[in-house]
GROMACS .gro file of C-alpha atoms in nm:
model
  419
    1UNK     CA    1   0.000   0.000   0.000
    2UNK     CA    2   0.097   0.361  -0.050
    3UNK     CA    3   0.237   0.512   0.267
    4UNK     CA    4   0.132   0.871   0.301
    5UNK     CA    5   0.375   1.112   0.470
    6UNK     CA    6   0.255   1.360   0.723
    7UNK     CA    7   0.089   1.669   0.583
    8UNK     CA    8   0.314   1.959   0.506
    9UNK     CA    9   0.630   1.751   0.490
   10UNK     CA   10   0.877   1.909   0.248
   11UNK     CA   11   1.109   1.703   0.033
   12UNK     CA   12   1.401   1.904   0.161
   13UNK     CA   13   1.353   1.735   0.499
   14UNK     CA   14   1.383   1.382   0.356
   15UNK     CA   15   1.688   1.177   0.450
   16UNK     CA   16   2.002   1.200   0.245
   17UNK     CA   17   1.960   0.862   0.079
   18UNK     CA   18   1.635   0.964  -0.088
   19UNK     CA   19   1.783   1.296  -0.202
   20UNK     CA   20   2.088   1.124  -0.352
   21UNK     CA   21   1.864   0.869  -0.523
   22UNK     CA   22   1.648   1.145  -0.671
   23UNK     CA   23   1.956   1.333  -0.789
   24UNK     CA   24   2.094   1.021  -0.959
   25UNK     CA   25   1.758   0.956  -1.128
   26UNK     CA   26   1.732   1.316  -1.248
   27UNK     CA   27   2.085   1.309  -1.390
   28UNK     CA   28   2.019   1.014  -1.624
   29UNK     CA   29   1.842   1.212  -1.902
   30UNK     CA   30   2.124   1.469  -1.889
   31UNK     CA   31   2.409   1.220  -1.934
   32UNK     CA   32   2.410   1.198  -2.318
   33UNK     CA   33   2.414   1.577  -2.359
   34UNK     CA   34   2.665   1.618  -2.074
   35UNK     CA   35   2.902   1.367  -2.236
   36UNK     CA   36   2.913   1.561  -2.565
   37UNK     CA   37   2.920   1.894  -2.380
   38UNK     CA   38   3.226   1.791  -2.177
   39UNK     CA   39   3.408   1.705  -2.501
   40UNK     CA   40   3.323   2.045  -2.651
   41UNK     CA   41   3.440   2.228  -2.337
   42UNK     CA   42   3.768   2.038  -2.317
   43UNK     CA   43   3.839   2.065  -2.689
   44UNK     CA   44   4.088   2.336  -2.774
   45UNK     CA   45   4.024   2.534  -3.090
   46UNK     CA   46   4.298   2.510  -3.356
   47UNK     CA   47   4.196   2.842  -3.503
   48UNK     CA   48   4.281   3.182  -3.366
   49UNK     CA   49   3.949   3.333  -3.258
   50UNK     CA   50   4.003   3.700  -3.182
   51UNK     CA   51   3.649   3.835  -3.204
   52UNK     CA   52   3.458   3.567  -3.015
   53UNK     CA   53   3.493   3.301  -2.753
   54UNK     CA   54   3.533   2.936  -2.853
   55UNK     CA   55   3.207   2.741  -2.857
   56UNK     CA   56   3.316   2.536  -2.556
   57UNK     CA   57   3.377   2.850  -2.348
   58UNK     CA   58   3.036   2.991  -2.442
   59UNK     CA   59   2.864   2.667  -2.341
   60UNK     CA   60   3.061   2.647  -2.016
   61UNK     CA   61   2.945   2.997  -1.920
   62UNK     CA   62   2.584   2.892  -1.983
   63UNK     CA   63   2.632   2.573  -1.778
   64UNK     CA   64   2.754   2.776  -1.481
   65UNK     CA   65   2.453   3.005  -1.513
   66UNK     CA   66   2.217   2.706  -1.528
   67UNK     CA   67   2.364   2.571  -1.202
   68UNK     CA   68   2.296   2.908  -1.040
   69UNK     CA   69   1.942   2.898  -1.184
   70UNK     CA   70   1.885   2.554  -1.029
   71UNK     CA   71   2.008   2.665  -0.687
   72UNK     CA   72   1.799   2.983  -0.692
   73UNK     CA   73   1.483   2.798  -0.798
   74UNK     CA   74   1.535   2.523  -0.543
   75UNK     CA   75   1.577   2.777  -0.262
   76UNK     CA   76   1.313   3.031  -0.363
   77UNK     CA   77   1.020   2.794  -0.430
   78UNK     CA   78   0.971   2.710  -0.057
   79UNK     CA   79   0.983   3.081   0.027
   80UNK     CA   80   0.753   3.209  -0.248
   81UNK     CA   81   0.491   2.941  -0.182
   82UNK     CA   82   0.414   3.109   0.150
   83UNK     CA   83   0.311   3.422  -0.039
   84UNK     CA   84   0.077   3.231  -0.273
   85UNK     CA   85  -0.084   3.060   0.026
   86UNK     CA   86  -0.130   3.395   0.194
   87UNK     CA   87  -0.307   3.530  -0.117
   88UNK     CA   88  -0.530   3.226  -0.147
   89UNK     CA   89  -0.362   3.085  -0.460
   90UNK     CA   90  -0.368   2.718  -0.373
   91UNK     CA   91  -0.547   2.396  -0.465
   92UNK     CA   92  -0.621   2.047  -0.338
   93UNK     CA   93  -0.456   1.739  -0.484
   94UNK     CA   94  -0.739   1.554  -0.659
   95UNK     CA   95  -0.515   1.250  -0.682
   96UNK     CA   96  -0.513   1.214  -0.303
   97UNK     CA   97  -0.887   1.192  -0.235
   98UNK     CA   98  -0.955   0.968   0.062
   99UNK     CA   99  -0.599   0.994   0.194
  100UNK     CA  100  -0.446   1.193   0.478
  101UNK     CA  101  -0.331   1.456   0.225
  102UNK     CA  102  -0.677   1.515   0.079
  103UNK     CA  103  -0.745   1.846   0.255
  104UNK     CA  104  -0.394   1.989   0.252
  105UNK     CA  105  -0.378   2.325   0.073
  106UNK     CA  106  -0.100   2.305  -0.187
  107UNK     CA  107   0.038   2.635  -0.323
  108UNK     CA  108  -0.034   2.685  -0.692
  109UNK     CA  109   0.117   2.887  -0.978
  110UNK     CA  110   0.471   2.828  -0.849
  111UNK     CA  111   0.585   2.819  -1.210
  112UNK     CA  112   0.627   3.194  -1.171
  113UNK     CA  113   0.947   3.130  -0.973
  114UNK     CA  114   1.141   2.928  -1.234
  115UNK     CA  115   0.989   3.145  -1.507
  116UNK     CA  116   1.119   3.466  -1.355
  117UNK     CA  117   1.461   3.320  -1.278
  118UNK     CA  118   1.476   3.181  -1.631
  119UNK     CA  119   1.406   3.524  -1.780
  120UNK     CA  120   1.684   3.680  -1.574
  121UNK     CA  121   1.928   3.407  -1.681
  122UNK     CA  122   1.810   3.436  -2.039
  123UNK     CA  123   1.873   3.810  -2.044
  124UNK     CA  124   2.227   3.754  -1.917
  125UNK     CA  125   2.285   3.476  -2.170
  126UNK     CA  126   2.140   3.677  -2.456
  127UNK     CA  127   2.360   3.976  -2.375
  128UNK     CA  128   2.665   3.752  -2.411
  129UNK     CA  129   2.525   3.567  -2.712
  130UNK     CA  130   2.437   3.888  -2.895
  131UNK     CA  131   2.794   4.007  -2.827
  132UNK     CA  132   2.941   3.688  -2.974
  133UNK     CA  133   2.683   3.670  -3.256
  134UNK     CA  134   2.551   4.021  -3.337
  135UNK     CA  135   2.341   3.892  -3.627
  136UNK     CA  136   2.122   3.699  -3.380
  137UNK     CA  137   2.021   4.004  -3.174
  138UNK     CA  138   1.673   4.015  -3.332
  139UNK     CA  139   1.620   3.646  -3.253
  140UNK     CA  140   1.725   3.708  -2.892
  141UNK     CA  141   1.476   3.991  -2.845
  142UNK     CA  142   1.187   3.803  -3.007
  143UNK     CA  143   1.257   3.499  -2.788
  144UNK     CA  144   1.242   3.713  -2.475
  145UNK     CA  145   0.922   3.883  -2.587
  146UNK     CA  146   0.736   3.559  -2.667
  147UNK     CA  147   0.841   3.374  -2.351
  148UNK     CA  148   0.766   3.673  -2.129
  149UNK     CA  149   0.420   3.710  -2.287
  150UNK     CA  150   0.333   3.345  -2.220
  151UNK     CA  151   0.467   3.357  -1.865
  152UNK     CA  152   0.237   3.654  -1.800
  153UNK     CA  153  -0.059   3.478  -1.967
  154UNK     CA  154  -0.003   3.162  -1.762
  155UNK     CA  155   0.008   3.346  -1.430
  156UNK     CA  156  -0.307   3.545  -1.508
  157UNK     CA  157  -0.475   3.219  -1.610
  158UNK     CA  158  -0.390   3.065  -1.273
  159UNK     CA  159  -0.537   3.369  -1.096
  160UNK     CA  160  -0.833   3.452  -1.325
  161UNK     CA  161  -0.901   3.112  -1.492
  162UNK     CA  162  -0.929   3.226  -1.855
  163UNK     CA  163  -1.180   3.054  -2.089
  164UNK     CA  164  -1.032   2.806  -2.337
  165UNK     CA  165  -1.091   3.031  -2.639
  166UNK     CA  166  -0.839   3.282  -2.500
  167UNK     CA  167  -0.590   3.005  -2.424
  168UNK     CA  168  -0.594   2.911  -2.792
  169UNK     CA  169  -0.592   3.263  -2.933
  170UNK     CA  170  -0.328   3.437  -2.722
  171UNK     CA  171  -0.043   3.188  -2.786
  172UNK     CA  172  -0.095   3.257  -3.156
  173UNK     CA  173  -0.034   3.626  -3.087
  174UNK     CA  174   0.276   3.541  -2.883
  175UNK     CA  175   0.431   3.359  -3.180
  176UNK     CA  176   0.415   3.661  -3.411
  177UNK     CA  177   0.756   3.801  -3.299
  178UNK     CA  178   0.913   3.461  -3.373
  179UNK     CA  179   0.756   3.431  -3.716
  180UNK     CA  180   0.846   3.789  -3.810
  181UNK     CA  181   1.218   3.733  -3.756
  182UNK     CA  182   1.232   3.374  -3.888
  183UNK     CA  183   1.471   3.363  -4.184
  184UNK     CA  184   1.516   2.991  -4.227
  185UNK     CA  185   1.401   2.747  -4.492
  186UNK     CA  186   1.033   2.683  -4.556
  187UNK     CA  187   1.101   2.367  -4.757
  188UNK     CA  188   1.053   2.004  -4.658
  189UNK     CA  189   1.210   1.686  -4.793
  190UNK     CA  190   0.956   1.438  -4.928
  191UNK     CA  191   1.009   1.069  -4.831
  192UNK     CA  192   1.132   0.844  -5.110
  193UNK     CA  193   0.811   0.642  -5.112
  194UNK     CA  194   0.597   0.950  -5.183
  195UNK     CA  195   0.805   1.128  -5.446
  196UNK     CA  196   0.647   0.938  -5.732
  197UNK     CA  197   0.314   1.094  -5.638
  198UNK     CA  198   0.456   1.433  -5.740
  199UNK     CA  199   0.686   1.351  -6.031
  200UNK     CA  200   0.751   1.057  -6.263
  201UNK     CA  201   1.043   1.051  -6.504
  202UNK     CA  202   1.101   1.423  -6.455
  203UNK     CA  203   0.739   1.520  -6.530
  204UNK     CA  204   0.484   1.646  -6.281
  205UNK     CA  205   0.195   1.409  -6.218
  206UNK     CA  206  -0.166   1.529  -6.201
  207UNK     CA  207  -0.139   1.534  -5.823
  208UNK     CA  208   0.190   1.724  -5.848
  209UNK     CA  209   0.029   1.987  -6.072
  210UNK     CA  210  -0.255   2.019  -5.820
  211UNK     CA  211  -0.003   2.065  -5.537
  212UNK     CA  212   0.172   2.340  -5.733
  213UNK     CA  213  -0.139   2.554  -5.691
  214UNK     CA  214  -0.060   2.597  -5.320
  215UNK     CA  215   0.308   2.500  -5.283
  216UNK     CA  216   0.621   2.492  -5.500
  217UNK     CA  217   0.750   2.153  -5.610
  218UNK     CA  218   1.121   2.161  -5.693
  219UNK     CA  219   1.131   1.995  -6.035
  220UNK     CA  220   1.512   2.011  -6.045
  221UNK     CA  221   1.516   1.784  -5.739
  222UNK     CA  222   1.268   1.547  -5.908
  223UNK     CA  223   1.001   1.614  -5.646
  224UNK     CA  224   1.229   1.550  -5.349
  225UNK     CA  225   1.187   1.904  -5.212
  226UNK     CA  226   0.865   2.101  -5.167
  227UNK     CA  227   0.864   2.467  -5.063
  228UNK     CA  228   0.558   2.522  -4.844
  229UNK     CA  229   0.596   2.901  -4.830
  230UNK     CA  230   0.332   3.068  -4.612
  231UNK     CA  231   0.191   2.727  -4.513
  232UNK     CA  232   0.515   2.659  -4.323
  233UNK     CA  233   0.462   2.977  -4.121
  234UNK     CA  234   0.110   2.859  -4.038
  235UNK     CA  235   0.259   2.527  -3.925
  236UNK     CA  236   0.508   2.701  -3.696
  237UNK     CA  237   0.231   2.914  -3.545
  238UNK     CA  238   0.022   2.605  -3.481
  239UNK     CA  239   0.327   2.429  -3.337
  240UNK     CA  240   0.364   2.702  -3.075
  241UNK     CA  241  -0.004   2.672  -2.979
  242UNK     CA  242   0.032   2.294  -2.959
  243UNK     CA  243   0.345   2.306  -2.743
  244UNK     CA  244   0.194   2.546  -2.489
  245UNK     CA  245  -0.120   2.335  -2.449
  246UNK     CA  246   0.044   1.991  -2.484
  247UNK     CA  247   0.238   2.031  -2.160
  248UNK     CA  248  -0.081   2.137  -1.984
  249UNK     CA  249  -0.309   1.863  -2.117
  250UNK     CA  250  -0.061   1.585  -2.038
  251UNK     CA  251  -0.091   1.629  -1.662
  252UNK     CA  252  -0.266   1.491  -1.355
  253UNK     CA  253   0.014   1.322  -1.161
  254UNK     CA  254   0.263   1.489  -0.928
  255UNK     CA  255   0.572   1.590  -1.123
  256UNK     CA  256   0.436   1.507  -1.468
  257UNK     CA  257   0.428   1.859  -1.614
  258UNK     CA  258   0.778   1.949  -1.495
  259UNK     CA  259   0.903   1.594  -1.548
  260UNK     CA  260   0.802   1.570  -1.914
  261UNK     CA  261   0.943   1.918  -1.976
  262UNK     CA  262   1.273   1.813  -1.821
  263UNK     CA  263   1.292   1.502  -2.042
  264UNK     CA  264   1.206   1.697  -2.358
  265UNK     CA  265   1.455   1.969  -2.261
  266UNK     CA  266   1.732   1.711  -2.221
  267UNK     CA  267   1.641   1.556  -2.559
  268UNK     CA  268   1.652   1.896  -2.732
  269UNK     CA  269   1.984   1.971  -2.561
  270UNK     CA  270   2.127   1.637  -2.679
  271UNK     CA  271   2.017   1.717  -3.035
  272UNK     CA  272   2.183   2.059  -3.010
  273UNK     CA  273   2.508   1.909  -2.882
  274UNK     CA  274   2.521   1.660  -3.171
  275UNK     CA  275   2.476   1.938  -3.428
  276UNK     CA  276   2.731   2.165  -3.259
  277UNK     CA  277   2.990   1.886  -3.239
  278UNK     CA  278   2.932   1.802  -3.606
  279UNK     CA  279   3.009   2.168  -3.688
  280UNK     CA  280   2.705   2.178  -3.915
  281UNK     CA  281   2.593   2.482  -4.112
  282UNK     CA  282   2.329   2.550  -3.848
  283UNK     CA  283   2.578   2.541  -3.560
  284UNK     CA  284   2.503   2.901  -3.461
  285UNK     CA  285   2.129   2.828  -3.441
  286UNK     CA  286   2.184   2.519  -3.227
  287UNK     CA  287   2.421   2.712  -3.002
  288UNK     CA  288   2.139   2.965  -2.952
  289UNK     CA  289   1.899   2.681  -2.867
  290UNK     CA  290   2.146   2.512  -2.629
  291UNK     CA  291   2.202   2.838  -2.444
  292UNK     CA  292   1.827   2.868  -2.380
  293UNK     CA  293   1.781   2.499  -2.294
  294UNK     CA  294   2.061   2.491  -2.038
  295UNK     CA  295   1.894   2.761  -1.827
  296UNK     CA  296   1.553   2.599  -1.881
  297UNK     CA  297   1.671   2.256  -1.768
  298UNK     CA  298   1.829   2.416  -1.459
  299UNK     CA  299   1.514   2.595  -1.340
  300UNK     CA  300   1.292   2.297  -1.429
  301UNK     CA  301   1.505   2.060  -1.223
  302UNK     CA  302   1.486   2.299  -0.928
  303UNK     CA  303   1.105   2.311  -0.955
  304UNK     CA  304   1.072   1.936  -1.013
  305UNK     CA  305   1.234   1.862  -0.678
  306UNK     CA  306   0.937   2.027  -0.504
  307UNK     CA  307   0.670   1.907  -0.748
  308UNK     CA  308   0.778   1.542  -0.733
  309UNK     CA  309   0.557   1.306  -0.537
  310UNK     CA  310   0.440   1.397  -0.279
  311UNK     CA  311   0.412   1.743  -0.433
  312UNK     CA  312   0.447   2.038  -0.197
  313UNK     CA  313   0.372   2.286  -0.478
  314UNK     CA  314   0.172   2.290  -0.803
  315UNK     CA  315   0.339   2.436  -1.111
  316UNK     CA  316   0.013   2.573  -1.256
  317UNK     CA  317  -0.055   2.697  -1.607
  318UNK     CA  318   0.220   2.952  -1.544
  319UNK     CA  319   0.485   2.687  -1.590
  320UNK     CA  320   0.303   2.490  -1.863
  321UNK     CA  321   0.268   2.792  -2.093
  322UNK     CA  322   0.618   2.919  -2.023
  323UNK     CA  323   0.769   2.573  -2.088
  324UNK     CA  324   0.570   2.515  -2.405
  325UNK     CA  325   0.664   2.852  -2.552
  326UNK     CA  326   1.030   2.795  -2.465
  327UNK     CA  327   1.026   2.475  -2.671
  328UNK     CA  328   0.852   2.657  -2.956
  329UNK     CA  329   1.114   2.934  -2.944
  330UNK     CA  330   1.412   2.700  -2.971
  331UNK     CA  331   1.240   2.491  -3.239
  332UNK     CA  332   1.151   2.789  -3.459
  333UNK     CA  333   1.457   3.010  -3.407
  334UNK     CA  334   1.688   2.708  -3.392
  335UNK     CA  335   1.548   2.605  -3.733
  336UNK     CA  336   1.451   2.251  -3.628
  337UNK     CA  337   1.075   2.291  -3.585
  338UNK     CA  338   1.009   1.963  -3.772
  339UNK     CA  339   1.251   1.771  -3.550
  340UNK     CA  340   1.099   1.928  -3.238
  341UNK     CA  341   0.768   1.756  -3.311
  342UNK     CA  342   0.943   1.418  -3.279
  343UNK     CA  343   1.027   1.501  -2.916
  344UNK     CA  344   0.655   1.557  -2.855
  345UNK     CA  345   0.542   1.215  -2.978
  346UNK     CA  346   0.383   1.117  -2.640
  347UNK     CA  347   0.200   1.451  -2.635
  348UNK     CA  348   0.086   1.405  -2.997
  349UNK     CA  349  -0.048   1.058  -2.914
  350UNK     CA  350  -0.225   1.197  -2.608
  351UNK     CA  351  -0.382   1.473  -2.818
  352UNK     CA  352  -0.504   1.231  -3.086
  353UNK     CA  353  -0.642   0.996  -2.822
  354UNK     CA  354  -0.819   1.286  -2.649
  355UNK     CA  355  -0.971   1.427  -2.969
  356UNK     CA  356  -1.325   1.283  -2.918
  357UNK     CA  357  -1.344   1.446  -2.575
  358UNK     CA  358  -1.166   1.769  -2.665
  359UNK     CA  359  -1.406   1.832  -2.954
  360UNK     CA  360  -1.709   1.736  -2.742
  361UNK     CA  361  -1.794   1.430  -2.952
  362UNK     CA  362  -1.822   1.247  -2.620
  363UNK     CA  363  -1.859   1.402  -2.273
  364UNK     CA  364  -1.542   1.564  -2.138
  365UNK     CA  365  -1.518   1.612  -1.759
  366UNK     CA  366  -1.324   1.912  -1.633
  367UNK     CA  367  -1.064   1.683  -1.474
  368UNK     CA  368  -0.961   1.361  -1.648
  369UNK     CA  369  -0.671   1.266  -1.422
  370UNK     CA  370  -0.654   0.908  -1.286
  371UNK     CA  371  -0.861   0.826  -0.977
  372UNK     CA  372  -0.688   0.747  -0.648
  373UNK     CA  373  -0.818   0.439  -0.463
  374UNK     CA  374  -0.765   0.510  -0.092
  375UNK     CA  375  -0.828   0.145   0.000
  376UNK     CA  376  -0.542   0.011  -0.215
  377UNK     CA  377  -0.327   0.322  -0.234
  378UNK     CA  378  -0.311   0.287  -0.614
  379UNK     CA  379  -0.407   0.502  -0.910
  380UNK     CA  380  -0.684   0.368  -1.133
  381UNK     CA  381  -0.829   0.486  -1.467
  382UNK     CA  382  -1.091   0.759  -1.423
  383UNK     CA  383  -1.427   0.716  -1.597
  384UNK     CA  384  -1.739   0.906  -1.699
  385UNK     CA  385  -2.099   0.780  -1.719
  386UNK     CA  386  -2.281   0.711  -2.046
  387UNK     CA  387  -2.606   0.543  -2.146
  388UNK     CA  388  -2.609   0.187  -2.279
  389UNK     CA  389  -2.702   0.289  -2.632
  390UNK     CA  390  -2.450   0.575  -2.654
  391UNK     CA  391  -2.104   0.568  -2.813
  392UNK     CA  392  -2.111   0.195  -2.887
  393UNK     CA  393  -1.837   0.252  -3.146
  394UNK     CA  394  -1.598   0.355  -2.867
  395UNK     CA  395  -1.694   0.098  -2.604
  396UNK     CA  396  -1.503  -0.223  -2.546
  397UNK     CA  397  -1.834  -0.385  -2.442
  398UNK     CA  398  -2.162  -0.258  -2.592
  399UNK     CA  399  -2.356  -0.268  -2.262
  400UNK     CA  400  -2.107  -0.063  -2.058
  401UNK     CA  401  -2.247   0.238  -1.875
  402UNK     CA  402  -1.907   0.391  -1.799
  403UNK     CA  403  -1.616   0.478  -2.026
  404UNK     CA  404  -1.254   0.549  -1.945
  405UNK     CA  405  -1.136   0.905  -1.997
  406UNK     CA  406  -0.933   0.924  -2.316
  407UNK     CA  407  -0.580   1.008  -2.207
  408UNK     CA  408  -0.256   0.816  -2.240
  409UNK     CA  409  -0.224   0.793  -1.860
  410UNK     CA  410  -0.567   0.632  -1.822
  411UNK     CA  411  -0.500   0.402  -2.119
  412UNK     CA  412  -0.172   0.293  -1.960
  413UNK     CA  413  -0.349   0.212  -1.631
  414UNK     CA  414  -0.625   0.035  -1.820
  415UNK     CA  415  -0.377  -0.192  -1.998
  416UNK     CA  416  -0.129  -0.260  -1.716
  417UNK     CA  417  -0.363  -0.229  -1.420
  418UNK     CA  418  -0.367   0.007  -1.116
  419UNK     CA  419  -0.030   0.140  -1.002
   0.00000   0.00000   0.00000
């Protein structure tokens, strides 16, 4: 059975063994990126660089700043949560109903702490980055503007509880600075298996001619490259909206919002390190992304320590929107927005699985998180009631009067049993 700690117990008071175990667990996703990063830092440049620091030195400076960001976040979260409690910004853990922690008021919107620290670190990083790479100054300013806008929107949402229509509209506005200064490619490479749909023997097919009405098919590349033009900008805008809401919708368990963001951040950082080490043409863009991700991973790890089970704080929409926009910023301005979507595969699956409920095809409760069984101390799939003749096409058994909420977490519990 699940052993519940006494109410109000902070993770900082746990014994050293647990803390060391948590630190070792948290370090695992960072190891691949850290291994490449250490090689870049130790590598001595063979060229005489008079106008800028070596890449390794720039990364090392950002690593030091991310360590400071982690320490500040870890120390300030317990202090700031007292202010949110005092102002009545708190919630109850719905995943602890029937337990000794059911009625404990847990401070909410603590994402404002890592968000603010991240902005300060980002400003310091961007000052240095703009000095080393003056051509990226516009990208730096647009990144700050978009992330700051979403951090503000998230905090006001936690306080005022905005309707969903604003949550979908305002992120689109926040992406405009990113799209205005984007100067990368708008072309995509078509998979080998699909190229014959566009061109055969150097001649456009009927479908290829139809596609040319909205996009540009590169006939010199025999249909291998398609320039999407304005459609690619629409995709990037939709990507930003998806990222900001994907972190939020994939929630319901202590540490899941910050935890998934930490994993994605480490994956993006690993991708950046590979491209920087390969000295690719987009090295400068990936260096820009790595600089942002290092500070983000630092503040997220500091927050995760307090949001991990049993959570003493809730991150709120403040953190979800800020984290999602940060990923959108590095994907768009780092010129790997297509690759970024691969890191969101679990979130994409969760969105597709949730589509019938999100679009009101079937009933959608306000909270779809798993249900806590106080008798067993385990989490079980949450359900909603339906009539026998309703939604037979979605039921596993036609006569069922309850259906499982359509999220990946509930599906996982449904397949593998309560946990």
